[in-house]
Amino acid sequence: MIIALKPGVSREDIIKLTSDLENLGVKVDSSQGASQIVLGLVGDTTVINDEALRANHLVERVIRVQEPYKRANRAFHPMDTVLEFKSGDKTAKVGGGSFAVIAGPCSVESREQLVSVAEAVKKSGAAFLRGGAFKPRTSPYSFQGMGCEGIDLLVEAKKATGLPIVTELMEISQLELFEDVDMIQVGARNMQNFNLLKELGRSKKPILLKRGMASTMTELLMAAEYVMAGGNSRIVLCERGIRGFDNFTRNILDLAIVPALKKKTHLPVIVDPSHATGLSWMVPAMSKAAIASGADGIIVEVHNDPEHALCDGEQSLTPEKFENLMGVLRKYAEIEGKTI
Amino acid sequence: MIIALKPGVSREDIIKLTSDLENLGVKVDSSQGASQIVLGLVGDTTVINDEALRANHLVERVIRVQEPYKRANRAFHPMDTVLEFKSGDKTAKVGGGSFAVIAGPCSVESREQLVSVAEAVKKSGAAFLRGGAFKPRTSPYSFQGMGCEGIDLLVEAKKATGLPIVTELMEISQLELFEDVDMIQVGARNMQNFNLLKELGRSKKPILLKRGMASTMTELLMAAEYVMAGGNSRIVLCERGIRGFDNFTRNILDLAIVPALKKKTHLPVIVDPSHATGLSWMVPAMSKAAIASGADGIIVEVHNDPEHALCDGEQSLTPEKFENLMGVLRKYAEIEGKTI
Amino acid sequence: MIIALKPGVSREDIIKLTSDLENLGVKVDSSQGASQIVLGLVGDTTVINDEALRANHLVERVIRVQEPYKRANRAFHPMDTVLEFKSGDKTAKVGGGSFAVIAGPCSVESREQLVSVAEAVKKSGAAFLRGGAFKPRTSPYSFQGMGCEGIDLLVEAKKATGLPIVTELMEISQLELFEDVDMIQVGARNMQNFNLLKELGRSKKPILLKRGMASTMTELLMAAEYVMAGGNSRIVLCERGIRGFDNFTRNILDLAIVPALKKKTHLPVIVDPSHATGLSWMVPAMSKAAIASGADGIIVEVHNDPEHALCDGEQSLTPEKFENLMGVLRKYAEIEGKTI
Amino acid sequence: MIIALKPGVSREDIIKLTSDLENLGVKVDSSQGASQIVLGLVGDTTVINDEALRANHLVERVIRVQEPYKRANRAFHPMDTVLEFKSGDKTAKVGGGSFAVIAGPCSVESREQLVSVAEAVKKSGAAFLRGGAFKPRTSPYSFQGMGCEGIDLLVEAKKATGLPIVTELMEISQLELFEDVDMIQVGARNMQNFNLLKELGRSKKPILLKRGMASTMTELLMAAEYVMAGGNSRIVLCERGIRGFDNFTRNILDLAIVPALKKKTHLPVIVDPSHATGLSWMVPAMSKAAIASGADGIIVEVHNDPEHALCDGEQSLTPEKFENLMGVLRKYAEIEGKTI
């Protein structure tokens, strides 16, 4: 940690501050710069309350050199985290050289719809089934999802197809309904719902953690750290587009976060091209770009009848288009040395 | 609602689509543009699922002319909403010509700290006491607030000073602890925690709803609409800075949303200059700018010892600086015809 | 064009406004909505001054249904624009099924450096040589480029290798120096330097037009329209990253603009992964993602000694890494049916 | 300057790097951190090419502690810069306790329009007349300004009213036409047109430098530094709104940059509420907020007939509304101890 002091700080003040800091157990090196003193703190600087330090009248600037996340940090845990799931009589993996395709409708609408889509995506090679039962909608007047009944239908579809299921949890009290869910999704709007993250840290379920709409990479990793601090390290990170100033897409797909995350953390990273773009005709191009950028998978919306979907029809692929996409993705996976 | 069709759509398709839409109860006017047909929908277009419509293969673009919010909409409720609170033997108001000053520490740290700050801000003219008991922190390793004990101390401070108290709720299960809290704050990170909003709609408590870090004005109003749809209309909206590309302040204080909101909604609007800037020396300038822009109040952090605050010391005013600020704000209020 | 009137506008005012608009040659359809009148304008609405219309006291909102660009619009010019260049005894193309690789140093530093890099990138398969002679630098104290001498060295390198050269023009007066330059780059900071764009419209040179740091897709296309309105349609558009709120990369590479542009315009679209990320180790991943997203090429920085580059060393590939990248890109091009 | 090295760098490498840096004339202090070595550079670090340093394979991160601007830096020039102009038989100032109001039409349209507006704004107390002769327009098909004729009319209006005139220069070759212009405006789109800035550095004219649409505070100050490095220090900085993700205003008015700039630089700072919001009904609120935030003035659009303005009518005040605004601003100025 680097502390740049204000110009003109007195010798006594510096000695006092240095001593206060050293009493916290860190070593302090001092350099006389051109116009100001710079202190370098060595040791376990996590004990330092840097907000208070920034409020100190002697201090101009505080710079942390080390990353604030530990359990999620590849520097301390160099080996890739790999998640394994039972998918019928096979094992579906996220991470570890697998390219995991999670597909299904935006929201569960009926048994017929879900089973039809589930069978279609399985046939095309998806390893997981997605579907929303509890839906975070901007308007209170929009369809809010089927709730518990939606979860039941997902579990039925899992029994029918063998595909592990991924669905979104919106609040802690729903957790008991998620017993048969294989991976719990935390949506972008809940990425910093810290109480929810803590609770999921106590759970044993794999977590699909979506990046918040305006969250930095560090904030995403700190959200993962919340879950990991509770003892649950089975986390998949997901880039799903960030808010931008233009509107030709719903969000801006920030694909460079994929290699950045792969460098900074050992957790697997997937991409959601459906929510990122909001436009089904862009999904194939962005899915290919996701695998090209190094992602460990995608989560993609597929609907048997997008024009009558209760939610997000505009961004859903038909099963036929999904089948075509999978064909191309297999070629890409081959170049990248990944298995689908 | 306006629907621009794709060029080259057949007459039969248009007749079919028009008939489908009219079956939903709206009237459809069709105009032949230079290169495409444009449909104008008249009537109650809230019955139209515009997401499905956007997914329709005939449709190029869907434009909603009307605002999606109703209960929060000034067009339907022209009279200002005014909230009243008992503040000692006086009445403290938010809205209705009052400039409400809500002040106190970022987080409750101890009885001494809280009572000392509460008495100071009361003496300077604050009408409400703020203080965090449950704290949303980016890092799981940062101080997370005193929890229930913090609430107890706030209630004690309320008894001692008469000031109504404002504090943040982080999840539904905490609601029972908030019985003696006068206004429940929903933080920026929870602005789209829809389950929480619905629950607060069933409560009778006034709600201080902060704008999310990257939320549009419409999304903020739709969040208020969630609460109002549940039957609770006692809502104060709060601009607290949005995420930007520079870092000379913590966030970008978007003051133009104040007149914009005053035009679109009847709900009162306040400003949080402390979180917006993150820098205590900017708080006076931005507080004055808030009242100048038409705000109904501010919520501002005051700490007796910012250099040792457990949280956000860098953005907290000392009681002395707060006293000075109140002096200037009274002059501004006089010009604006508002009472502090 | 759609004009939503304010609620309560009188019949006389509507008749007057309609008549004023019809006098401009457009047809006006009027629909009575739930709470307001909506006018639909049909015909050549480019004659309408929509800024004045927005200032009209009767008008609440003006919505343009049609795109404001014409010459750049694929709707009016469905065929892809393809640019052809002499590259040694071959023809290098941008667009039309070619994946054009433009490579070279950020700035021209010396004859040795340039020739060495030019020969290396040619050997690896680049079709164009890039290099900056006039450099837009944030600081007046940074190296500003070699100027005319840099142009001379580029022309020498072109003679030596046969590679057509691409370099940035910073102001109109430099144009006479660019006679032997094959493609003139307009940098992100000059994307809305309208005088420069007009001048380039009068030139016969192909233009590489980079997207501004915060420009929308429509603004980029309108910048192209400025050049095209002057008679020059040989334009290549370039996504080079937009400004964002995080700093793990220099900019945010907005790859979804590639399919969006390919749909809206007939002009070729390339990607600059070097400036977008600012980090050489990310360039291969983002180059692959660019071809996967449908781009017609990339412009990438290669330097023989990045650690001693006078500019942007951190984002430059070594010739070895560029060679490796080209190997992978050829495989991707094969899948995409493109030639490198 | 702080250099964090990668973990595991060898002793030899550190000695070599330290020696290379010391040969450039700086002193290097080395600290052994928990997991990496950190070098602190003391002395004139402007000689260091930090881009090359970032490309160095030993280096993880480079952090500049000092600001990159010098001439614009208040640390080195603590006294406020004040610009003085002849305004009739009085002196109009920007900076130094004056609140300068610059008013006039977006674009010069005719002698009648300009003289009428000029006389009106003078009567209401404006100290400067603004008006565009050369207009940067997004579309090549929009009105581009009257050009030289517009400049002539501005000079006539100056003779008639005594008001010093402010108008925008779009390219270097226009400079000769600006001999009688009192303050040359550099528009947001030209803030990083470095050739133009250099040329203006050689001029003796006061410069009104507008912040670019997505420029950081440091970039704005570096743009000023370009002009100052050429010898011209008579610069007024102008906040005019930055690009954001919402569209209820044209741009986001970032008022916190006013106190931030007043701290970092000695140059005066004004605000453009017209372009920032794009909506005339918001201009009074944002003008008041500007003076409250500490600005040295505003530049505001006034048009005698906004509904027929050739440009930006929606954001122009009528002379009556401007007169009202000036009345309120005088009261604000009194509180702030400023003269209008």
JSON list of N, CA and C in Angstrom, two decimals, chain A residues 2 21 26 31 37 69 88 94 105 146 154 163 179 211 223 278 290 319 322 337-338:
[
{"chain": "A", "resi": 2, "resn": "ILE", "atom": "N", "xyz": [0.53, 2.19, -0.86]},
{"chain": "A", "resi": 2, "resn": "ILE", "atom": "CA", "xyz": [1.31, 3.41, -1.01]},
{"chain": "A", "resi": 2, "resn": "ILE", "atom": "C", "xyz": [0.48, 4.57, -0.48]},
{"chain": "A", "resi": 21, "resn": "LEU", "atom": "N", "xyz": [0.88, 3.43, 12.12]},
{"chain": "A", "resi": 21, "resn": "LEU", "atom": "CA", "xyz": [0.74, 2.36, 11.13]},
{"chain": "A", "resi": 21, "resn": "LEU", "atom": "C", "xyz": [1.56, 1.14, 11.55]},
{"chain": "A", "resi": 26, "resn": "VAL", "atom": "N", "xyz": [2.45, -3.37, 10.25]},
{"chain": "A", "resi": 26, "resn": "VAL", "atom": "CA", "xyz": [3.09, -3.27, 8.93]},
{"chain": "A", "resi": 26, "resn": "VAL", "atom": "C", "xyz": [4.41, -2.50, 9.05]},
{"chain": "A", "resi": 31, "resn": "SER", "atom": "N", "xyz": [9.81, 7.65, 1.38]},
{"chain": "A", "resi": 31, "resn": "SER", "atom": "CA", "xyz": [10.65, 8.25, 0.32]},
{"chain": "A", "resi": 31, "resn": "SER", "atom": "C", "xyz": [10.30, 9.72, 0.17]},
{"chain": "A", "resi": 37, "resn": "ILE", "atom": "N", "xyz": [6.16, 13.58, 0.42]},
{"chain": "A", "resi": 37, "resn": "ILE", "atom": "CA", "xyz": [6.64, 12.33, 0.99]},
{"chain": "A", "resi": 37, "resn": "ILE", "atom": "C", "xyz": [5.71, 11.20, 0.57]},
{"chain": "A", "resi": 69, "resn": "TYR", "atom": "N", "xyz": [-9.00, -9.20, -3.22]},
{"chain": "A", "resi": 69, "resn": "TYR", "atom": "CA", "xyz": [-9.61, -10.54, -3.10]},
{"chain": "A", "resi": 69, "resn": "TYR", "atom": "C", "xyz": [-8.51, -11.58, -2.91]},
{"chain": "A", "resi": 88, "resn": "GLY", "atom": "N", "xyz": [-27.24, -36.82, -17.18]},
{"chain": "A", "resi": 88, "resn": "GLY", "atom": "CA", "xyz": [-27.60, -38.16, -17.65]},
{"chain": "A", "resi": 88, "resn": "GLY", "atom": "C", "xyz": [-26.55, -39.12, -17.14]},
{"chain": "A", "resi": 94, "resn": "VAL", "atom": "N", "xyz": [-17.82, -27.54, -16.00]},
{"chain": "A", "resi": 94, "resn": "VAL", "atom": "CA", "xyz": [-17.59, -26.13, -16.32]},
{"chain": "A", "resi": 94, "resn": "VAL", "atom": "C", "xyz": [-16.15, -25.83, -15.90]},
{"chain": "A", "resi": 105, "resn": "PRO", "atom": "N", "xyz": [-35.23, -21.72, -22.22]},
{"chain": "A", "resi": 105, "resn": "PRO", "atom": "CA", "xyz": [-36.04, -20.51, -22.37]},
{"chain": "A", "resi": 105, "resn": "PRO", "atom": "C", "xyz": [-35.72, -19.48, -21.29]},
{"chain": "A", "resi": 146, "resn": "MET", "atom": "N", "xyz": [-43.31, -18.21, -13.17]},
{"chain": "A", "resi": 146, "resn": "MET", "atom": "CA", "xyz": [-44.27, -19.17, -12.62]},
{"chain": "A", "resi": 146, "resn": "MET", "atom": "C", "xyz": [-43.98, -19.51, -11.16]},
{"chain": "A", "resi": 154, "resn": "LEU", "atom": "N", "xyz": [-38.99, -27.47, -14.04]},
{"chain": "A", "resi": 154, "resn": "LEU", "atom": "CA", "xyz": [-37.57, -27.65, -14.36]},
{"chain": "A", "resi": 154, "resn": "LEU", "atom": "C", "xyz": [-37.08, -29.01, -13.84]},
{"chain": "A", "resi": 163, "resn": "LEU", "atom": "N", "xyz": [-30.57, -33.54, -18.08]},
{"chain": "A", "resi": 163, "resn": "LEU", "atom": "CA", "xyz": [-29.76, -32.31, -18.06]},
{"chain": "A", "resi": 163, "resn": "LEU", "atom": "C", "xyz": [-29.80, -31.66, -16.67]},
{"chain": "A", "resi": 179, "resn": "GLU", "atom": "N", "xyz": [-33.65, -27.18, -3.79]},
{"chain": "A", "resi": 179, "resn": "GLU", "atom": "CA", "xyz": [-32.91, -28.38, -3.42]},
{"chain": "A", "resi": 179, "resn": "GLU", "atom": "C", "xyz": [-32.49, -29.21, -4.63]},
{"chain": "A", "resi": 211, "resn": "ARG", "atom": "N", "xyz": [-22.26, -10.81, -13.62]},
{"chain": "A", "resi": 211, "resn": "ARG", "atom": "CA", "xyz": [-21.70, -9.48, -13.39]},
{"chain": "A", "resi": 211, "resn": "ARG", "atom": "C", "xyz": [-22.82, -8.44, -13.36]},
{"chain": "A", "resi": 223, "resn": "ALA", "atom": "N", "xyz": [-17.60, -9.92, -5.09]},
{"chain": "A", "resi": 223, "resn": "ALA", "atom": "CA", "xyz": [-18.89, -10.60, -4.87]},
{"chain": "A", "resi": 223, "resn": "ALA", "atom": "C", "xyz": [-18.65, -12.11, -4.75]},
{"chain": "A", "resi": 278, "resn": "GLY", "atom": "N", "xyz": [-29.49, -8.73, -26.50]},
{"chain": "A", "resi": 278, "resn": "GLY", "atom": "CA", "xyz": [-30.95, -8.56, -26.56]},
{"chain": "A", "resi": 278, "resn": "GLY", "atom": "C", "xyz": [-31.53, -8.85, -27.92]},
{"chain": "A", "resi": 290, "resn": "ALA", "atom": "N", "xyz": [-17.32, -15.37, -28.01]},
{"chain": "A", "resi": 290, "resn": "ALA", "atom": "CA", "xyz": [-17.09, -15.76, -26.62]},
{"chain": "A", "resi": 290, "resn": "ALA", "atom": "C", "xyz": [-16.09, -16.91, -26.54]},
{"chain": "A", "resi": 319, "resn": "PRO", "atom": "N", "xyz": [-34.96, -23.42, -31.77]},
{"chain": "A", "resi": 319, "resn": "PRO", "atom": "CA", "xyz": [-34.15, -24.64, -31.70]},
{"chain": "A", "resi": 319, "resn": "PRO", "atom": "C", "xyz": [-33.33, -24.87, -32.98]},
{"chain": "A", "resi": 322, "resn": "PHE", "atom": "N", "xyz": [-30.34, -22.64, -32.91]},
{"chain": "A", "resi": 322, "resn": "PHE", "atom": "CA", "xyz": [-29.42, -23.13, -31.88]},
{"chain": "A", "resi": 322, "resn": "PHE", "atom": "C", "xyz": [-28.64, -24.33, -32.41]},
{"chain": "A", "resi": 337, "resn": "GLY", "atom": "N", "xyz": [-9.08, -26.35, -28.71]},
{"chain": "A", "resi": 337, "resn": "GLY", "atom": "CA", "xyz": [-8.72, -27.50, -27.88]},
{"chain": "A", "resi": 337, "resn": "GLY", "atom": "C", "xyz": [-9.70, -27.73, -26.74]},
{"chain": "A", "resi": 338, "resn": "LYS", "atom": "N", "xyz": [-10.94, -27.39, -26.97]},
{"chain": "A", "resi": 338, "resn": "LYS", "atom": "CA", "xyz": [-11.95, -27.56, -25.93]},
{"chain": "A", "resi": 338, "resn": "LYS", "atom": "C", "xyz": [-12.98, -28.60, -26.35]}
]
